[in-house]
Coordinates of C-alpha atoms and ligand atoms in Angstrom, one line a residue:
X20 CA 6.2 -17.1 49.8
X21 CA 9.1 -16.0 47.6
X22 CA 9.4 -12.2 46.3
X23 CA 8.4 -12.8 42.7
X24 CA 5.0 -14.9 44.6
X25 CA 4.4 -12.0 46.4
X26 CA 4.6 -9.2 43.5
X27 CA 2.6 -11.7 41.8
X28 CA -0.2 -11.9 44.1
X29 CA -0.6 -8.3 45.7
X30 CA -3.4 -6.1 43.9
X31 CA -1.1 -4.9 41.1
X32 CA 0.3 -8.4 40.4
X33 CA -3.2 -10.1 40.4
X34 CA -5.0 -7.4 37.7
X35 CA -2.7 -9.3 34.9
X36 CA -4.5 -12.9 35.7
X37 CA -5.7 -14.0 33.0
X38 CA -5.0 -10.9 30.6
X39 CA -3.9 -10.8 27.1
X40 CA -1.1 -9.5 26.0
X41 CA -1.5 -7.9 22.6
X42 CA -0.6 -4.1 23.0
X43 CA 1.5 -1.9 25.7
X44 CA -1.3 0.4 24.9
X45 CA -3.5 -1.7 27.2
X46 CA -1.5 -1.5 30.1
X47 CA -1.1 0.8 32.5
X48 CA 2.2 2.6 33.6
X49 CA 2.3 1.0 37.0
X50 CA 1.8 -2.1 35.5
X51 CA 4.8 -2.0 32.9
X52 CA 6.3 -0.8 35.4
X53 CA 5.9 -4.3 37.7
X54 CA 6.7 -6.6 34.8
X55 CA 10.2 -4.4 34.8
X56 CA 10.3 -4.8 38.7
X57 CA 9.9 -8.7 38.3
X58 CA 11.8 -9.0 35.4
X59 CA 15.0 -7.6 37.4
X60 CA 13.8 -10.3 40.0
X61 CA 14.0 -13.0 37.7
X62 CA 17.3 -11.9 36.2
X63 CA 19.5 -11.4 39.1
X64 CA 17.7 -15.0 40.6
X65 CA 18.4 -16.9 37.5
X66 CA 21.5 -15.0 37.7
X67 CA 22.2 -16.3 41.4
X68 CA 21.2 -19.8 40.3
X69 CA 18.3 -19.5 41.7
X70 CA 15.1 -21.8 40.4
X71 CA 11.6 -19.7 40.3
X72 CA 9.1 -22.8 39.2
X73 CA 6.5 -20.2 39.5
X74 CA 4.3 -21.9 36.6
X75 CA 5.2 -25.6 37.3
X76 CA 2.7 -27.7 35.4
X77 CA 1.5 -25.1 33.0
X78 CA 1.9 -25.5 29.0
X79 CA 2.5 -22.3 26.3
X80 CA 1.6 -22.7 22.7
X81 CA 3.9 -20.8 20.6
X82 CA 2.1 -21.0 17.0
X83 CA 4.6 -18.9 14.2
X84 CA 3.5 -18.1 10.7
X85 CA 6.6 -16.3 10.5
X86 CA 10.2 -17.1 11.1
X87 CA 12.0 -16.4 14.2
X88 CA 15.3 -17.0 16.4
X89 CA 14.8 -14.9 19.6
X90 CA 11.3 -15.0 20.2
X91 CA 10.8 -18.9 19.9
X92 CA 14.1 -19.5 21.9
X93 CA 13.3 -17.2 24.5
X94 CA 9.9 -17.6 24.9
X95 CA 10.9 -21.9 24.8
X96 CA 13.3 -21.2 27.7
X97 CA 11.6 -18.9 29.6
X98 CA 8.4 -21.0 30.0
X99 CA 10.7 -24.2 31.1
X100 CA 12.7 -21.9 33.1
X101 CA 9.5 -21.1 35.5
X102 CA 8.9 -25.1 35.3
X103 CA 6.5 -24.9 33.0
X104 CA 6.2 -26.7 29.3
X105 CA 6.7 -24.9 25.8
X106 CA 4.5 -26.5 22.7
X107 CA 6.0 -25.4 19.4
X108 CA 3.0 -25.0 16.8
X109 CA 4.6 -24.3 13.3
X110 CA 1.9 -23.2 11.0
X111 CA 3.1 -25.9 8.9
X112 CA 1.6 -28.4 11.1
X113 CA -1.6 -26.7 12.2
X114 CA -4.4 -27.4 10.2
X115 CA -4.9 -22.9 10.2
X116 CA -3.0 -23.3 7.3
X117 CA -5.8 -25.7 5.6
X118 CA -8.2 -23.2 6.1
X119 CA -9.7 -24.0 10.2
X120 CA -11.3 -20.9 11.4
X121 CA -9.4 -18.4 13.9
X122 CA -12.3 -19.1 16.6
X123 CA -12.9 -22.9 16.5
X124 CA -8.7 -23.3 16.6
X125 CA -8.7 -20.4 19.7
X126 CA -11.7 -22.6 21.8
X127 CA -9.7 -26.4 21.2
X128 CA -6.6 -24.8 22.3
X129 CA -7.9 -23.6 25.3
X130 CA -9.3 -26.8 26.1
X131 CA -5.3 -28.3 26.5
X132 CA -2.8 -25.2 27.1
X133 CA -3.0 -22.3 29.8
X134 CA -1.4 -19.5 27.4
X135 CA -0.7 -19.4 24.2
X136 CA 1.8 -16.7 22.1
X137 CA 1.7 -16.2 18.4
X138 CA 3.5 -14.4 15.7
X139 CA 1.4 -13.9 12.3
X140 CA 1.1 -11.1 10.2
X141 CA -2.8 -9.3 11.1
X142 CA -2.9 -7.8 13.9
X143 CA -6.6 -8.4 14.0
X144 CA -5.9 -12.2 13.7
X145 CA -4.0 -12.1 16.9
X146 CA -7.8 -9.6 18.5
X147 CA -9.5 -12.5 16.9
X148 CA -7.4 -15.7 18.8
X149 CA -7.8 -13.2 21.9
X150 CA -11.5 -12.7 21.7
X151 CA -12.7 -16.4 21.2
X152 CA -9.8 -18.0 23.6
X153 CA -10.5 -18.6 26.9
X154 CA -6.7 -18.5 27.9
X155 CA -4.3 -15.3 27.9
X156 CA -3.1 -14.8 24.7
X157 CA 0.5 -12.8 23.8
X158 CA 1.6 -11.2 21.2
X159 CA 4.9 -12.4 19.1
X160 CA 4.8 -9.7 16.1
X161 CA 2.5 -8.7 14.4
X162 CA 2.9 -6.5 11.3
X163 CA 1.3 -3.8 13.2
X164 CA 3.0 -4.5 17.1
X165 CA 5.6 -6.4 18.4
X166 CA 5.1 -5.4 22.2
X167 CA 7.4 -8.0 23.8
X168 CA 10.4 -7.1 22.2
X169 CA 10.2 -3.6 23.4
X170 CA 9.0 -4.3 26.6
X171 CA 12.7 -5.8 26.7
X172 CA 13.6 -2.2 25.1
X173 CA 12.6 -0.5 27.6
X174 CA 13.6 -3.0 30.6
X175 CA 17.4 -2.6 29.1
X176 CA 16.8 1.0 28.8
X177 CA 16.2 1.3 32.2
X178 CA 19.0 -1.2 33.3
X179 CA 21.5 1.5 31.9
X180 CA 19.6 5.3 32.7
X181 CA 17.3 3.9 35.7
X182 CA 13.8 5.9 35.5
X183 CA 13.0 6.7 31.7
X184 CA 11.0 9.9 32.1
X185 CA 12.6 12.7 30.2
X186 CA 15.3 10.7 28.3
X187 CA 14.8 10.8 24.8
X188 CA 14.8 7.8 21.9
X189 CA 14.9 8.3 18.3
X190 CA 14.2 5.6 16.2
X191 CA 15.8 5.8 12.5
X192 CA 14.2 4.1 9.9
X193 CA 10.6 2.5 8.5
X194 CA 7.2 3.4 10.8
X195 CA 7.0 -0.1 11.5
X196 CA 5.7 -2.5 13.9
X197 CA 8.6 -2.0 16.0
X198 CA 8.2 2.2 16.3
X199 CA 4.2 1.8 16.8
X200 CA 5.0 -0.3 20.1
X201 CA 8.2 2.6 21.3
X202 CA 5.6 5.1 20.4
X203 CA 3.4 3.1 22.9
X204 CA 6.1 2.5 25.4
X205 CA 7.3 5.9 25.5
X206 CA 3.6 7.3 25.6
X207 CA 3.2 5.4 28.6
X208 CA 6.2 5.8 30.7
X209 CA 7.1 9.9 30.1
X210 CA 9.9 9.3 27.7
X211 CA 10.6 11.4 24.1
X212 CA 10.2 9.1 21.2
X213 CA 11.5 10.6 18.1
X214 CA 11.1 8.7 14.7
X215 CA 13.4 9.7 11.7
X216 CA 11.6 8.3 8.3
X217 CA 11.1 8.9 4.7
X218 CA 7.8 10.8 3.9
X219 CA 6.0 7.6 2.3
X220 CA 7.3 4.9 5.8
X221 CA 5.4 7.0 8.4
X222 CA 4.3 5.6 11.4
X223 CA 0.5 4.7 11.0
X224 CA -1.7 7.7 12.3
X225 CA -4.1 5.5 14.1
X226 CA -1.7 4.3 16.8
X227 CA 0.4 7.7 16.4
X228 CA -3.2 9.5 17.6
X229 CA -3.8 6.6 20.7
X230 CA -0.1 7.6 21.8
X231 CA -0.3 10.9 22.0
X232 CA -3.5 10.3 23.9
X233 CA -1.8 8.7 26.4
X234 CA 1.5 10.7 26.2
X235 CA -1.1 13.8 27.5
X236 CA -1.0 12.0 31.0
X237 CA 3.1 11.9 30.9
X238 CA 4.5 14.1 29.5
X239 CA 6.0 12.6 26.7
X240 CA 6.8 14.4 23.3
X241 CA 6.4 12.1 20.2
X242 CA 7.6 13.3 16.8
X243 CA 8.0 12.1 13.1
X244 CA 10.8 14.3 11.4
X245 CA 12.9 13.3 8.3
X246 CA 16.3 14.2 9.0
X247 CA 18.1 11.2 11.0
X248 CA 20.8 13.9 12.1
X249 CA 18.9 16.3 13.5
X250 CA 16.3 13.4 15.3
X251 CA 19.8 12.3 17.2
X252 CA 20.5 15.4 18.8
X253 CA 20.2 14.7 22.5
X254 CA 19.2 10.9 22.2
X255 CA 19.7 8.7 25.1
X256 CA 18.7 6.0 23.3
X257 CA 19.0 5.0 19.9
X258 CA 17.0 2.4 17.3
X259 CA 16.6 0.9 14.6
X260 CA 15.3 -1.8 12.2
X261 CA 15.6 -3.2 9.1
X262 CA 14.3 -1.7 6.3
X263 CA 11.7 -4.7 4.6
X264 CA 10.1 -6.2 7.9
X265 CA 9.2 -10.3 7.0
X266 CA 6.5 -10.3 4.5
X267 CA 7.6 -7.3 2.9
X268 CA 10.7 -9.1 0.2
X269 CA 9.5 -8.0 -2.5
X270 CA 10.2 -4.2 -1.9
X271 CA 13.4 -5.2 -0.7
X272 CA 15.3 -4.1 -3.5
X273 CA 13.3 -0.6 -4.0
X274 CA 13.1 0.2 -0.2
X275 CA 16.7 -0.1 -0.2
X276 CA 17.0 3.2 -2.4
X277 CA 13.9 4.6 -0.7
X278 CA 16.0 3.9 2.8
X279 CA 19.2 5.3 1.4
X280 CA 20.7 7.8 4.2
X281 CA 18.6 6.4 7.4
X282 CA 21.4 4.2 8.7
X283 CA 23.1 4.2 12.3
X284 CA 26.7 5.0 11.4
X285 CA 29.3 6.9 13.6
X286 CA 28.1 10.5 12.5
X287 CA 24.6 9.8 13.8
X288 CA 25.8 8.2 17.4
X289 CA 28.1 11.0 17.9
X290 CA 25.3 13.2 17.3
X291 CA 23.5 11.6 20.3
X292 CA 24.2 12.2 23.5
X293 CA 27.8 11.2 24.3
X294 CA 26.6 8.1 27.2
X295 CA 23.6 7.5 24.8
X296 CA 23.0 3.0 24.2
X297 CA 22.3 1.8 20.6
X298 CA 19.5 -0.7 20.4
X299 CA 18.3 -3.3 17.7
X300 CA 15.6 -5.5 17.6
X301 CA 17.7 -8.0 15.4
X302 CA 17.9 -9.6 12.7
X303 CA 20.3 -6.8 11.4
X304 CA 21.2 -6.0 7.9
X305 CA 25.0 -4.5 8.4
X306 CA 26.0 -1.7 5.6
X307 CA 22.1 -1.2 5.7
X308 CA 20.1 0.5 9.2
X309 CA 23.3 0.4 10.8
X310 CA 26.8 -0.3 10.1
X311 CA 29.0 -3.3 11.6
X312 CA 31.0 -0.6 13.4
X313 CA 28.3 0.5 15.2
X314 CA 26.6 -2.3 15.9
X315 CA 29.8 -3.7 17.5
X316 CA 30.8 -0.5 19.0
X317 CA 30.9 0.6 22.8
X318 CA 27.6 2.6 23.0
X319 CA 26.0 -1.3 21.9
X320 CA 23.6 -2.5 23.9
X321 CA 22.2 -5.0 21.3
X322 CA 23.5 -8.3 23.3
X323 CA 21.8 -7.2 26.6
X324 CA 18.1 -6.3 24.9
X325 CA 18.5 -9.6 23.4
X326 CA 18.9 -11.3 26.2
X327 CA 16.3 -9.5 28.2
X328 CA 14.1 -10.8 26.0
X329 CA 14.3 -14.1 28.0
X330 CA 13.8 -12.3 31.2
X331 CA 11.4 -9.7 30.1
X332 CA 9.0 -12.1 29.1
X333 CA 9.1 -14.4 32.1
X334 CA 8.0 -12.2 33.7
X335 CA 4.8 -11.4 31.1
X336 CA 4.1 -15.3 31.5
X337 CA 3.9 -15.3 35.3
X338 CA 1.5 -12.5 35.5
X339 CA -0.8 -13.3 33.0
X340 CA -0.5 -17.3 33.4
X341 CA -0.9 -17.3 37.5
Ligands
CP426 N1 13.4 -9.3 17.5 C1 13.0 -10.5 17.3 O1 11.7 -10.7 17.7 O2 13.7 -11.7 16.8 P1 13.1 -12.9 16.1 O3 12.7 -12.6 14.6 O4 14.6 -14.0 15.5 O5 12.0 -13.6 16.9
NVA427 N1 9.7 -5.2 11.6 C1 10.6 -6.2 11.9 C2 11.2 -6.7 12.7 C3 11.4 -8.2 13.2 C4 11.7 -8.5 14.9 C5 9.7 -7.4 11.3 O1 8.5 -7.4 11.2 O2 9.9 -8.6 10.4

């Protein structure tokens, strides 16, 4: 039995079996750290040319109602590297677009597939799909959350700093799906998260409340402030994301005005800790939420972060589909 098999089949590993991966909030700190442990192992094995066909013969359906570069390519590659098959399902080609109900789609797909990854708008749609599907459902981004991205972000932070307990992540920009998942992750892992965003673009109050409840156990400090420079002081990780997320294209011009000053530039990097890293989930709008100089600068860990989507999602797939 390989080390990866041992991690999948011990008590903690088995606690994932058949589970949905909809939100980081649904998992314990120990479970999150198990994903990190398996991700590191799979990454090292992949680099060493070791094949790990943990999901031989299994099929992952991947439903996309929004565009994607990283999520699609990393999930498709991930399932293939694990010995399985990835089936790309564009919403344009599914009956869902013509009104077939989610419960019907969920039950039919459950008869063919071993797991479903879905990217869509409403988080409720993913919850409904998971309720009706008898196979694991993985959240590949909703308007509310982006848990797979944040698992890769946490992994990237651990690669650089080791333990994230007591470290500080500062997010600058829109209080969106990225912030929500970052708050949940910080709360579970004892990492402080400070978010600087304009008044009318604050994170969701219910998410903040749930994250703060988790943070009591770990001592994570979760706060929302207005001033980006003040937020950046003492940060180990600087994070940003686009000002207008997918589905908000109509607000793009208004948001460009509202978000002036909410940009990770060299001044912000200089205000953070000297060994800080800069992360961005991508795609980025250079000259808006981040400067070209910072993206390409020595603090940027953005390309490692993008690569880590592959390794971390392999761990998630192996854990829930085994
Ligand atoms: N970060 C991310 O999820 O990228 P894609 O939209 O390209 O999948
Ligand atoms: N907040 C962004 C994340 C993209 C990966 C969006 O939802 O479009």
